[in-house]
CSV table of C-alpha atoms and ligand atoms in Angstrom, one decimal:
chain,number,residue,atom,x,y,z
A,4,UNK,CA,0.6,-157.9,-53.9
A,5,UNK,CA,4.1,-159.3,-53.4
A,6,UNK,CA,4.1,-163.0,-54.4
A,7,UNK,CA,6.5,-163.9,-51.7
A,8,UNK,CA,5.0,-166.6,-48.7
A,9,UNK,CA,6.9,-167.4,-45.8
A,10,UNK,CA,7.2,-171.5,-45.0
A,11,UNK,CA,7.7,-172.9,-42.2
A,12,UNK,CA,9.6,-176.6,-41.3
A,13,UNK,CA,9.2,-177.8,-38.2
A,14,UNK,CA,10.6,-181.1,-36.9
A,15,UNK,CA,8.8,-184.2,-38.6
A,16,UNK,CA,9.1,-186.4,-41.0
A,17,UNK,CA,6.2,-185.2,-43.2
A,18,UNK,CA,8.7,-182.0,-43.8
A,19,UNK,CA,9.3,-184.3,-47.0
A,20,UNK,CA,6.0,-183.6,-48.5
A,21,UNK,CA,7.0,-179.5,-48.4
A,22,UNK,CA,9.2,-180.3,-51.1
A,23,UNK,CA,6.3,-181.0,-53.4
A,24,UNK,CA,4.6,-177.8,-51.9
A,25,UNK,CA,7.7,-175.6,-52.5
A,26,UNK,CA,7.7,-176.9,-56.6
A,27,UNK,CA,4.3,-175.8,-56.8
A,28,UNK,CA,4.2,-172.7,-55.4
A,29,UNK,CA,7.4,-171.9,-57.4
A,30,UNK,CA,6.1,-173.4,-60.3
A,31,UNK,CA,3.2,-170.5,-59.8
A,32,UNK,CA,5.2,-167.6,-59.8
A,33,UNK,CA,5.6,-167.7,-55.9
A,34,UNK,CA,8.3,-166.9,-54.0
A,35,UNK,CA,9.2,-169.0,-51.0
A,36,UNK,CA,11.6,-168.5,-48.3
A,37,UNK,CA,12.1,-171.2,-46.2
A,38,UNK,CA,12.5,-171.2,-42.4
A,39,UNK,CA,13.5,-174.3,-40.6
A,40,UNK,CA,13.7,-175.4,-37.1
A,41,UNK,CA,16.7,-177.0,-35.8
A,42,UNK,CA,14.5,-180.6,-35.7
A,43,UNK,CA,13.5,-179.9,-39.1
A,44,UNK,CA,17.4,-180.5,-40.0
A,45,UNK,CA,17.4,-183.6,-38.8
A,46,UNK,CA,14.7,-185.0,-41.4
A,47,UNK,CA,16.3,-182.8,-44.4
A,48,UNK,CA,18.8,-180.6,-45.2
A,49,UNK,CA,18.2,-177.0,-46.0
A,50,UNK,CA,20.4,-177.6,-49.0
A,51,UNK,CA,16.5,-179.2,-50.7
A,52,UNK,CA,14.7,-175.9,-49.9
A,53,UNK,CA,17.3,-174.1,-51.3
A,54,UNK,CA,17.7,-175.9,-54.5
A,55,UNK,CA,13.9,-176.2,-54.7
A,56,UNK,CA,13.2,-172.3,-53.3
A,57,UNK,CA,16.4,-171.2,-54.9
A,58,UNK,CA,16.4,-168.5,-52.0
A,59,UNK,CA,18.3,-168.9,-48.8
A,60,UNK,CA,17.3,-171.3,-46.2
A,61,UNK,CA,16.7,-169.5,-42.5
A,62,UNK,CA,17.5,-171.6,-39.6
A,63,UNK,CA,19.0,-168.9,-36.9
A,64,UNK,CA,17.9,-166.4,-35.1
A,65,UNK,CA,21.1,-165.1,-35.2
A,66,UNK,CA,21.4,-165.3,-38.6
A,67,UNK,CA,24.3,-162.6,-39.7
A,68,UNK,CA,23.2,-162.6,-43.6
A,69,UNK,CA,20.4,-160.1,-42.1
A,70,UNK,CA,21.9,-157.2,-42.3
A,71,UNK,CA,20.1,-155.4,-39.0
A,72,UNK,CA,19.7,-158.5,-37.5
A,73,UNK,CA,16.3,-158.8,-37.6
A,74,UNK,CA,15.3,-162.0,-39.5
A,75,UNK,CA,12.6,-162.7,-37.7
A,76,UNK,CA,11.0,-158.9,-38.6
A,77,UNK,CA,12.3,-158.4,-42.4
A,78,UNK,CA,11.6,-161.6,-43.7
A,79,UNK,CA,7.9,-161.8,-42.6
A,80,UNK,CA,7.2,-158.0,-44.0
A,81,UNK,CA,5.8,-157.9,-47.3
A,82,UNK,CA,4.8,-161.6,-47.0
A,83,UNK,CA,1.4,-162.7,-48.2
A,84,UNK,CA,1.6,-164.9,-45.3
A,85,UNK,CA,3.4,-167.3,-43.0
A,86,UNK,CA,2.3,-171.1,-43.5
A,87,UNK,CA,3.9,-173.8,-41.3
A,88,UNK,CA,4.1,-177.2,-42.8
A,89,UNK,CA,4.6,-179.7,-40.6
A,90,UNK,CA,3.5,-178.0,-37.6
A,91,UNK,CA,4.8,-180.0,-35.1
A,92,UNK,CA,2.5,-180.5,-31.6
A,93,UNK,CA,5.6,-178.7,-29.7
A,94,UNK,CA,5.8,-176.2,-32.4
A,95,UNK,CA,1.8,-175.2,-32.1
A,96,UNK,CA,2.3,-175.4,-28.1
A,97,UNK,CA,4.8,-172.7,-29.1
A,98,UNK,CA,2.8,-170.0,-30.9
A,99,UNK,CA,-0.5,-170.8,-29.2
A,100,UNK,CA,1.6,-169.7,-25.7
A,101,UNK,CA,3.5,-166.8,-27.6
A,102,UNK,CA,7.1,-168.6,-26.8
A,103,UNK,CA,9.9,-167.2,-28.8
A,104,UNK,CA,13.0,-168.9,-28.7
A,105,UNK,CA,13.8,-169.4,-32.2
A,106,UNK,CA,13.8,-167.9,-35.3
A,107,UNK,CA,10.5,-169.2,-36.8
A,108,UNK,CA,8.5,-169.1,-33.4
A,109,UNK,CA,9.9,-165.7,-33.0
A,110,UNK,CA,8.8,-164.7,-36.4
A,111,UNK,CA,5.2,-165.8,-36.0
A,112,UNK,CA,4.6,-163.4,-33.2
A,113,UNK,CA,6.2,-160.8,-34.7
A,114,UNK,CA,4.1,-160.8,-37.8
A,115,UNK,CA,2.1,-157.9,-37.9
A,116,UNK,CA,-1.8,-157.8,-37.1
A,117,UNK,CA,-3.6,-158.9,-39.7
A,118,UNK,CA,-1.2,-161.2,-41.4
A,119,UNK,CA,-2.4,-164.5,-42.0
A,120,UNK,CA,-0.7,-167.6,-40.3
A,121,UNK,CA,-1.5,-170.9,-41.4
A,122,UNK,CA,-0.7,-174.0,-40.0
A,123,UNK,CA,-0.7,-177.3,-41.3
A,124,UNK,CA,-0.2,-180.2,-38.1
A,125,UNK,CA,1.4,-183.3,-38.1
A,126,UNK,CA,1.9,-186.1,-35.9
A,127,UNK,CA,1.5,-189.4,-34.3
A,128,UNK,CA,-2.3,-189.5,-33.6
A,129,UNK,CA,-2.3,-190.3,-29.8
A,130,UNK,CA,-0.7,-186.9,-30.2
A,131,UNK,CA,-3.0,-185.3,-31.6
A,132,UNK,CA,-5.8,-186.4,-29.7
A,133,UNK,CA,-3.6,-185.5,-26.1
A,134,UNK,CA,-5.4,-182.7,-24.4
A,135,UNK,CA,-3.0,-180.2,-24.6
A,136,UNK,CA,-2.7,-180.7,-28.1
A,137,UNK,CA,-6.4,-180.0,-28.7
A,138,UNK,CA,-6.6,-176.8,-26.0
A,139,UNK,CA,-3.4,-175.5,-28.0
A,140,UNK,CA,-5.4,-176.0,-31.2
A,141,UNK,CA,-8.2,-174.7,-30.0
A,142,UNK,CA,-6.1,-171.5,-28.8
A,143,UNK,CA,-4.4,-170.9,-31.9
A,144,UNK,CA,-7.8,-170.7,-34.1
A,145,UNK,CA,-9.6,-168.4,-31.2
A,146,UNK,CA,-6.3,-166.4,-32.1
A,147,UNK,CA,-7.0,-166.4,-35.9
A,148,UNK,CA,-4.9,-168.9,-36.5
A,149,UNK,CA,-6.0,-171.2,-39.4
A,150,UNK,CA,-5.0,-174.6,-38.5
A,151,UNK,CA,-5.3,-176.8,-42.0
A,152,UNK,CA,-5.9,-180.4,-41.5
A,153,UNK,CA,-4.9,-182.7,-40.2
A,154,UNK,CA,-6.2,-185.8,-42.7
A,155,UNK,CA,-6.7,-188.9,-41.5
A,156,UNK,CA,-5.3,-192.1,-42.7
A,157,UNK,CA,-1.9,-194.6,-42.4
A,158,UNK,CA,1.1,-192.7,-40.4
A,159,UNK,CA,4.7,-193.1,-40.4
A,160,UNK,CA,5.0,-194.5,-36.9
A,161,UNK,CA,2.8,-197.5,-38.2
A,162,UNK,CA,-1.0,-196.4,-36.3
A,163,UNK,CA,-3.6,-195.0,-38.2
A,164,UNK,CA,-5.4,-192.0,-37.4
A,165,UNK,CA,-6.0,-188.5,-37.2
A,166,UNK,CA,-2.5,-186.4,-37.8
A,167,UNK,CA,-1.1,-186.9,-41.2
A,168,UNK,CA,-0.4,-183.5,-42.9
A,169,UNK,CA,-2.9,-182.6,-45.7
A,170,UNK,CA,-1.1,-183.4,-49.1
A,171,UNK,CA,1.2,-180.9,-51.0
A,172,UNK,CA,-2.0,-180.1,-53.1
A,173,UNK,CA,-4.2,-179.3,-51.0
A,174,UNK,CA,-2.1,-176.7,-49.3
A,175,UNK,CA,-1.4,-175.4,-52.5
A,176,UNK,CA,-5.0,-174.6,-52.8
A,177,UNK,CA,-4.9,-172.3,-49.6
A,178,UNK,CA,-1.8,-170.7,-50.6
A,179,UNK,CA,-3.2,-169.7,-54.0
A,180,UNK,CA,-6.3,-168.1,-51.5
A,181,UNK,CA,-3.6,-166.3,-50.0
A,182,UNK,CA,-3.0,-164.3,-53.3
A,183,UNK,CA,-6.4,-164.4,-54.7
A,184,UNK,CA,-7.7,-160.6,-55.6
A,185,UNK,CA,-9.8,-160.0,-52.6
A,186,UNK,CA,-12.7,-159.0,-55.2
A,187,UNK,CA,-15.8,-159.6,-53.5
A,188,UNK,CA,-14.7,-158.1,-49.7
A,189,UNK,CA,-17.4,-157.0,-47.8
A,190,UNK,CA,-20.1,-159.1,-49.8
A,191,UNK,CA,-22.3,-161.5,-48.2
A,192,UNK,CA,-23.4,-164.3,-50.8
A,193,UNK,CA,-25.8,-167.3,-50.3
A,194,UNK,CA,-25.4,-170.3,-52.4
A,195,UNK,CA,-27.1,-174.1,-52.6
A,196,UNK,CA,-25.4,-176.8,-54.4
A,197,UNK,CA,-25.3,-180.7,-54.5
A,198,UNK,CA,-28.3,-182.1,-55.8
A,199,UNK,CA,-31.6,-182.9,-53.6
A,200,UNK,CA,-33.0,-186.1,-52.6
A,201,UNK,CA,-37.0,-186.7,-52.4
A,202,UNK,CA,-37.7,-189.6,-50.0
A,203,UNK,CA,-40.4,-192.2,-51.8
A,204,UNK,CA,-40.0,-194.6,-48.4
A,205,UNK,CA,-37.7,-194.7,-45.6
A,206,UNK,CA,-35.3,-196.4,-47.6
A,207,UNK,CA,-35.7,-195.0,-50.9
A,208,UNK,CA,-34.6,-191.3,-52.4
A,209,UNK,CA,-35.5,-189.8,-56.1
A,210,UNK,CA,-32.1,-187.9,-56.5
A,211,UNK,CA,-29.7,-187.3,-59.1
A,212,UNK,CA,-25.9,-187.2,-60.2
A,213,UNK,CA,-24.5,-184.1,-58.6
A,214,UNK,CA,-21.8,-184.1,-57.2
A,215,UNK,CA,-21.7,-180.1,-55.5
A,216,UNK,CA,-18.4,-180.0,-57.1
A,217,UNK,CA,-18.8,-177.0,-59.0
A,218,UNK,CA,-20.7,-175.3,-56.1
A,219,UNK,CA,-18.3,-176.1,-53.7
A,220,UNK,CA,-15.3,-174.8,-55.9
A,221,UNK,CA,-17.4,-171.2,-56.5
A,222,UNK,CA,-17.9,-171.0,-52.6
A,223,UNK,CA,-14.3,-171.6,-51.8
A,224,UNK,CA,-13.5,-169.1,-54.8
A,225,UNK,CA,-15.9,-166.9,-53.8
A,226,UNK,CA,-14.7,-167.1,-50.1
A,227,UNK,CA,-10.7,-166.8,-51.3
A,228,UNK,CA,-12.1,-163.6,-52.7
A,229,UNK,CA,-12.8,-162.3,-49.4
A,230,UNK,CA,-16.9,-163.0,-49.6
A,231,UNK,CA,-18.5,-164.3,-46.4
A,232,UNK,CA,-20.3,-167.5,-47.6
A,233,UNK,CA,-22.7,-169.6,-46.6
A,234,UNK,CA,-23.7,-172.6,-48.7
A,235,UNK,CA,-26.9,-174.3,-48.5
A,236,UNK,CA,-25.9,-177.8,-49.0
A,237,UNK,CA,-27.4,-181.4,-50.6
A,238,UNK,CA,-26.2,-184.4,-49.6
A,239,UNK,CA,-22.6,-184.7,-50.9
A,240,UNK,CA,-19.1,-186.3,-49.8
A,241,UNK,CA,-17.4,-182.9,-50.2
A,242,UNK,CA,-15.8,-181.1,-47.5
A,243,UNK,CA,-16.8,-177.7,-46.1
A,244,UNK,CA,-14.5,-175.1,-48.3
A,245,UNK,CA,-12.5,-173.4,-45.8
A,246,UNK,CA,-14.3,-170.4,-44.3
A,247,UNK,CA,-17.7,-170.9,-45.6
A,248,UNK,CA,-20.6,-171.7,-43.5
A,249,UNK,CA,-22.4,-174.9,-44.5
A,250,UNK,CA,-26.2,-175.6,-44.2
A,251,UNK,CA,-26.9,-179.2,-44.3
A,252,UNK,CA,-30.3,-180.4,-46.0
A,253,UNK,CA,-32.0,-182.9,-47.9
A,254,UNK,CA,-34.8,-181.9,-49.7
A,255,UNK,CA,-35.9,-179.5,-52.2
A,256,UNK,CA,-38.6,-178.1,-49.8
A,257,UNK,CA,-36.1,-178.0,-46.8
A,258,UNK,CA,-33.5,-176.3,-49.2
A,259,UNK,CA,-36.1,-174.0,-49.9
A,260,UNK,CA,-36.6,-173.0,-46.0
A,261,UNK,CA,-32.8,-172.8,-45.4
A,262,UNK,CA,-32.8,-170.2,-48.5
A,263,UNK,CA,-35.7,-168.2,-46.9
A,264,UNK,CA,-34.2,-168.2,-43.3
A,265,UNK,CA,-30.7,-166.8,-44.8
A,266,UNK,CA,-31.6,-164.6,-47.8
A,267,UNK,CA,-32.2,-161.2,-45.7
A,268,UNK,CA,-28.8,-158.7,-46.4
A,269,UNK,CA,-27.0,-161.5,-48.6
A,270,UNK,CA,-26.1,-159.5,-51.2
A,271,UNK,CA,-25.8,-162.2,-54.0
A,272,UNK,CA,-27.6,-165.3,-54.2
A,273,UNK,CA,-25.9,-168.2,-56.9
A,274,UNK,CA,-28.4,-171.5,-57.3
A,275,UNK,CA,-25.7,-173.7,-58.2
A,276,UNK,CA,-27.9,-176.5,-56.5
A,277,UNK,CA,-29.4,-179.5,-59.1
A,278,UNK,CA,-32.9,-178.7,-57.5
A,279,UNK,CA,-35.2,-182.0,-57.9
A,280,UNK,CA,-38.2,-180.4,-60.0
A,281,UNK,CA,-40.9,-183.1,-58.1
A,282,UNK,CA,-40.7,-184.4,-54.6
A,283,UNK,CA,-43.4,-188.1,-54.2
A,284,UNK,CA,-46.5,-186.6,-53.2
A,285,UNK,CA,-47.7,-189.7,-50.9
A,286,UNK,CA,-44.5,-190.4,-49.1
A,287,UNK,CA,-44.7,-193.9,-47.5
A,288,UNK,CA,-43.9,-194.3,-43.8
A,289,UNK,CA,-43.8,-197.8,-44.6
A,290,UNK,CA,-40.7,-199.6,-47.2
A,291,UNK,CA,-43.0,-200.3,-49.9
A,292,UNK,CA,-43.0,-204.1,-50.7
A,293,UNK,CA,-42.8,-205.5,-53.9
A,294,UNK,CA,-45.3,-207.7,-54.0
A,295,UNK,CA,-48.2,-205.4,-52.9
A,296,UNK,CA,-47.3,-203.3,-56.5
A,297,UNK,CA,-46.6,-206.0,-58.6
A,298,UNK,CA,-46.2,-205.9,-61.7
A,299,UNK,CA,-45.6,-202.1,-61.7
A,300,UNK,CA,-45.5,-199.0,-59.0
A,301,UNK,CA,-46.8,-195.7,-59.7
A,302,UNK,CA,-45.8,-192.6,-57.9
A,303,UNK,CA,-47.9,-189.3,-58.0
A,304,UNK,CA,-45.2,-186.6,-58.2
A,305,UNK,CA,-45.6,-182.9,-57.0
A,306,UNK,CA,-43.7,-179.9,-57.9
A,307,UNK,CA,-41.3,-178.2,-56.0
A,308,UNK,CA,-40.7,-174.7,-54.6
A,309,UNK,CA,-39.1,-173.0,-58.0
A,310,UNK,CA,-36.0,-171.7,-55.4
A,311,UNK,CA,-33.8,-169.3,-57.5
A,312,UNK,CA,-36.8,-167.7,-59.7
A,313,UNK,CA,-38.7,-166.9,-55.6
A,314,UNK,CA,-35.1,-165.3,-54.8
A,315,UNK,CA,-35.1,-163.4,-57.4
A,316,UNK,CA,-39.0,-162.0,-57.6
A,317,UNK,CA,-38.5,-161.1,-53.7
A,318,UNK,CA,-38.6,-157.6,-52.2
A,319,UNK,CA,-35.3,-156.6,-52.2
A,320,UNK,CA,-33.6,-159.2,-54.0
A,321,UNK,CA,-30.1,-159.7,-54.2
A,322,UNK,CA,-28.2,-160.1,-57.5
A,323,UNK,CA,-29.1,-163.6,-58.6
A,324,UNK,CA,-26.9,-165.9,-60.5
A,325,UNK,CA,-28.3,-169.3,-61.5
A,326,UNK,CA,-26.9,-172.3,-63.6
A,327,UNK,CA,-28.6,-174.2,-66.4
A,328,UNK,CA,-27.3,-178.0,-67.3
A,329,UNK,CA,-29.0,-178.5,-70.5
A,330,UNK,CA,-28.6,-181.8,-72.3
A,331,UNK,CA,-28.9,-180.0,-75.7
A,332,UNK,CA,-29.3,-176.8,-77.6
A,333,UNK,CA,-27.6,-175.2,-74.8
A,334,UNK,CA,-26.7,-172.0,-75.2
A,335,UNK,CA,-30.7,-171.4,-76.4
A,336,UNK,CA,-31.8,-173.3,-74.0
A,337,UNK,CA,-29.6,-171.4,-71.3
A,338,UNK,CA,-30.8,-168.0,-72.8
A,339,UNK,CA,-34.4,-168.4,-72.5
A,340,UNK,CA,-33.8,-170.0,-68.9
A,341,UNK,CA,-32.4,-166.6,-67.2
A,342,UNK,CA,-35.1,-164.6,-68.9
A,343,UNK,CA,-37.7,-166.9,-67.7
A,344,UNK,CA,-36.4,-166.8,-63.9
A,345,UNK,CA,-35.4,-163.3,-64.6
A,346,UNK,CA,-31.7,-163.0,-63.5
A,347,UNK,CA,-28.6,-161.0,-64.6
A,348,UNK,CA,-26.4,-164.1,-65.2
A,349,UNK,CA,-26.2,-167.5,-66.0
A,350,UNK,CA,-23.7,-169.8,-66.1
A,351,UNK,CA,-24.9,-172.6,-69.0
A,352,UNK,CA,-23.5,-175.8,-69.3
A,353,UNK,CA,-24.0,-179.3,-70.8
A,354,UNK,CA,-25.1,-181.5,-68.4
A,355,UNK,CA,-22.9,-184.5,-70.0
A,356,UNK,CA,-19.8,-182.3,-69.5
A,357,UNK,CA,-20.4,-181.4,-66.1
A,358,UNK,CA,-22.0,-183.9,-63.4
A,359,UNK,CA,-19.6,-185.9,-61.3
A,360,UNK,CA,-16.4,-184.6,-63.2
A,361,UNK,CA,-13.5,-181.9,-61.6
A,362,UNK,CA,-13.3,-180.2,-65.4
A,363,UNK,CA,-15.9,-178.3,-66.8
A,364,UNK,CA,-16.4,-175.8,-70.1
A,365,UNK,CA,-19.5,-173.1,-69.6
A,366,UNK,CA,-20.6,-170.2,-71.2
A,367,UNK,CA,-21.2,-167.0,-68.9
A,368,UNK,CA,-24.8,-165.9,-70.5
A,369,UNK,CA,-25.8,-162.1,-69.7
A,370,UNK,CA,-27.4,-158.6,-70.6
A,371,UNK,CA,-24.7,-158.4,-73.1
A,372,UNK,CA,-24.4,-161.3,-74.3
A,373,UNK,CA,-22.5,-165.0,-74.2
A,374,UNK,CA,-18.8,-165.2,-72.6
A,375,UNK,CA,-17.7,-168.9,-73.4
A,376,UNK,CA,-14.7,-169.9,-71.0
A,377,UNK,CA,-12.1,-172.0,-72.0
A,378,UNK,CA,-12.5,-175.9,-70.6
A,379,UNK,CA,-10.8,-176.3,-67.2
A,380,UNK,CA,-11.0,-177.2,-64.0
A,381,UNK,CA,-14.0,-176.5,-62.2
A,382,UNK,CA,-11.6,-174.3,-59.1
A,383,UNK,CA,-10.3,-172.7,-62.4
A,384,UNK,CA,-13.8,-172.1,-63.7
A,385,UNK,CA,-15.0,-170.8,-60.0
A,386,UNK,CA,-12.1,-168.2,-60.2
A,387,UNK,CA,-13.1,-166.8,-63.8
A,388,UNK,CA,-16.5,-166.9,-62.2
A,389,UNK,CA,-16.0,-164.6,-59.6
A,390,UNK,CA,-14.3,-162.2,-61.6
A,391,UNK,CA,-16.6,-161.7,-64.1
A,392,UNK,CA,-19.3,-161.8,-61.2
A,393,UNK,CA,-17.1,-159.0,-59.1
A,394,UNK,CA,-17.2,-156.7,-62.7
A,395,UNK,CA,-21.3,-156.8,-62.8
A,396,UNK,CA,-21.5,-156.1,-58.8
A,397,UNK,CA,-18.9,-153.4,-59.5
A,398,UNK,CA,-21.0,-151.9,-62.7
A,399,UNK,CA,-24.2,-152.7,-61.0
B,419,CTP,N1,-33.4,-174.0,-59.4
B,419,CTP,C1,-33.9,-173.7,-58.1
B,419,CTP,N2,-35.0,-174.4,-57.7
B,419,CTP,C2,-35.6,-175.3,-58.4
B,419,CTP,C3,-35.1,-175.7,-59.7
B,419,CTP,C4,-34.0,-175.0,-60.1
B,419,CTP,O1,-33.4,-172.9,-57.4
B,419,CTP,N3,-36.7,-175.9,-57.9
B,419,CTP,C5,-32.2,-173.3,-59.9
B,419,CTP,C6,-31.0,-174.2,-60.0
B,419,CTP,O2,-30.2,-174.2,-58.9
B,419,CTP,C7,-30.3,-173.5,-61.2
B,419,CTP,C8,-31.5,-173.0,-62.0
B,419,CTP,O3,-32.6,-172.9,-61.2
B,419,CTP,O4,-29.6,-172.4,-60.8
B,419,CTP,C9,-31.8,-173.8,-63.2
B,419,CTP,O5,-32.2,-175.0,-62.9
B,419,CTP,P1,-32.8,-176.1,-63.9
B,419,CTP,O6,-33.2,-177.3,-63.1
B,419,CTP,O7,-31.9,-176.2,-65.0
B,419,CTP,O8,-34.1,-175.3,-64.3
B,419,CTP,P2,-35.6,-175.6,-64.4
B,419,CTP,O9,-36.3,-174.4,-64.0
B,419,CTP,O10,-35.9,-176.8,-63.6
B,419,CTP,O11,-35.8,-175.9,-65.9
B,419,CTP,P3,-36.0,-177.2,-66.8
B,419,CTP,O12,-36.5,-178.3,-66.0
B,419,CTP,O13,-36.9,-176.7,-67.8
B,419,CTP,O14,-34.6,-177.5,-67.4
């Protein structure tokens, strides 16, 4: 694919924090040509894009370096995509009524059908809450639109709120989706991650240290790759990867039923999910008190639905992946684990290395053998995931 994106400027004064985004995609092999509305002058001057781009800066319609006179047709064509950051609220009333009157309005609807337009929105938060301003949102994501954002938190203007464009990063992350290998198109995979919690009393939970990270990264990798993902969730802070359908639940036994109720035609299954092995088999309606237990408390523990190894024993099972966090001997540990559960690949790691943190270093475990990765990040680690995933499917 042509590593070339489209950005758009519109009028406000986040249009500072595209600088950053224009570094990064550069800095990744990306192409950028920059598209600016006349507002978007007045909070910088092309001459930054350009330096930063080191590609022309469109801000006419009329623009006479375009040879047929057709900016807003050539420079869309062989785009990954159009992204506009900071959409302003006039700028999304635009496209979301199909008004043309300048070059990068004009451009966005004549991109042709299937070409993804992203918009990232920015503005005062009264704004943003107006009703026009959410029926115009609402419009442009019926239309396929995807609208990015906005995050909450301290704006310009001096209120705090929703409106403030996602950070440089973040966008980054969806442009790199734009030129992620569609590998697994057409597939339908299930997933659970975050850990579980086991109620002992209404105020008390047997739970452990997972974060969902890694899960979350492999559904948003997995969804880049053009998968339709849904993720079975534990309680986490994370939120939803963009484009993945999120199941909310608590318990092991409730994970369990959100599994069963979603398995039929998924075509993988991945039990990224730190499953609690026991829930409390007398669960108190009552807060236990200390002083009816004193001086100690015992709880009778029971075990829990094994989730991935029923998944993978069913009737028409889908291709299974699970993960192992071992403490120690690893790699053995990990070996024995996806013969036991009987699946065709297993991500092993060490648990020390991996709960809570955003870096990771596994070892893909399968029929033929172990494929250690390289330590990275765990989005890194999702993508190399995938791949290797995609390969089996396509072997399989
Ligand atoms: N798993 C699951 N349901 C469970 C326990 C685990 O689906 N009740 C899945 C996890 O999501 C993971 C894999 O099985 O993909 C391995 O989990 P782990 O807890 O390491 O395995 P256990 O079978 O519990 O083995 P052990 O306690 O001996 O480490």
């Amino acid at each position: 694919m042509n590593k070339r994106l489209v950005l758009g400027i519109t009028g406000g004064i986040a249009a500072y924090k595209s600088c950053e985004l224009v570094r990064l995609c550069v800095k990744a092999g990306i192409a950028v040509d920059v598209i600016m509305t006349k507002a978007a002058t007045h909070f910088i001057a092309p001459a930054t894009f350009q330096a930063l781009s080191g590609r022309p800066v469109w801000t006419d319609l009329w623009d006479a370096r375009e040879p047929k006179s057709m900016a807003h047709i050539e420079l869309s064509r062989d785009a990954a995509g159009i992204l506009v950051a900071p959409a302003s609220a006039d700028f999304m009333a635009k496209v979301a009524n199909g008004f043309a009157d300048d070059l990068l309005s004009t451009l966005c609807l004549a991109r042709q059908p299937g070409s993804p337009l992203l918009v990232a929105p920015a503005m005062n938060v009264e704004m943003w809450q107006q009703p026009p301003t959410r029926r115009n949102k609402a419009r442009l994501v019926e239309d396929g639109v995807v609208v990015l954002g906005p995050g909450r938190g301290e704006q310009a203007c001096g209120e705090t709120g929703d409106g403030r464009m996602l950070e440089p990063a973040d966008l980054f992350a969806h442009v790199a989706a734009l030129f992620a290998p569609k590998l697994l198109k057409g597939k339908r995979i299930l997933m659970t991650a975050g850990p579980t919690e086991e109620p002992i009393d209404p105020v008390r939970v047997i739970t452990n240290t997972s974060s969902g990270k890694m899960g979350y990264a492999l559904a948003q990798a997995a969804s880049d790759a053009g998968a339709t993902v849904c993720l079975v969730s534990g309680p986490t802070s994370l939120p939803t990867p963009a484009g993945v359908t999120r199941i909310d639940v608590k318990t092991a036994r409730e994970m369990f039923e959100a599994v069963k109720a979603q398995v039929a035609g998924a075509h993988v299954f991945i039990a990224v999910a730190a499953v609690a092995d026991y829930y409390v088999k007398e669960y108190s309606e009552r807060k236990l008190k200390k002083r009816e237990h004193h001086p100690g408390l015992t709880l009778e523990l029971a075990e829990n639905p094994d989730i991935l190894k029923w998944v993978a024993q069913s009737e028409k099972a889908p291709f299974c992946v699970g993960f192992a966090a071992e403490s120690h001997d690893v790699l053995e540990n990990a070996e024995a684990k996806r013969r036991r559960k009987g699946i065709p690949l297993l991500v092993a790691n060490r648990a020390q290395d991996a709960f809570g943190r955003d870096d990771n270093q596994i070892t893909l475990i399968d029929d033929n053998g172990r494929h250690p990765l390289p330590r990275g990040t765990k989005a890194a680690l999702a993508r190399e995931i995938v791949a290797h995933l995609a390969a089996m499917l396509d072997a399989d």
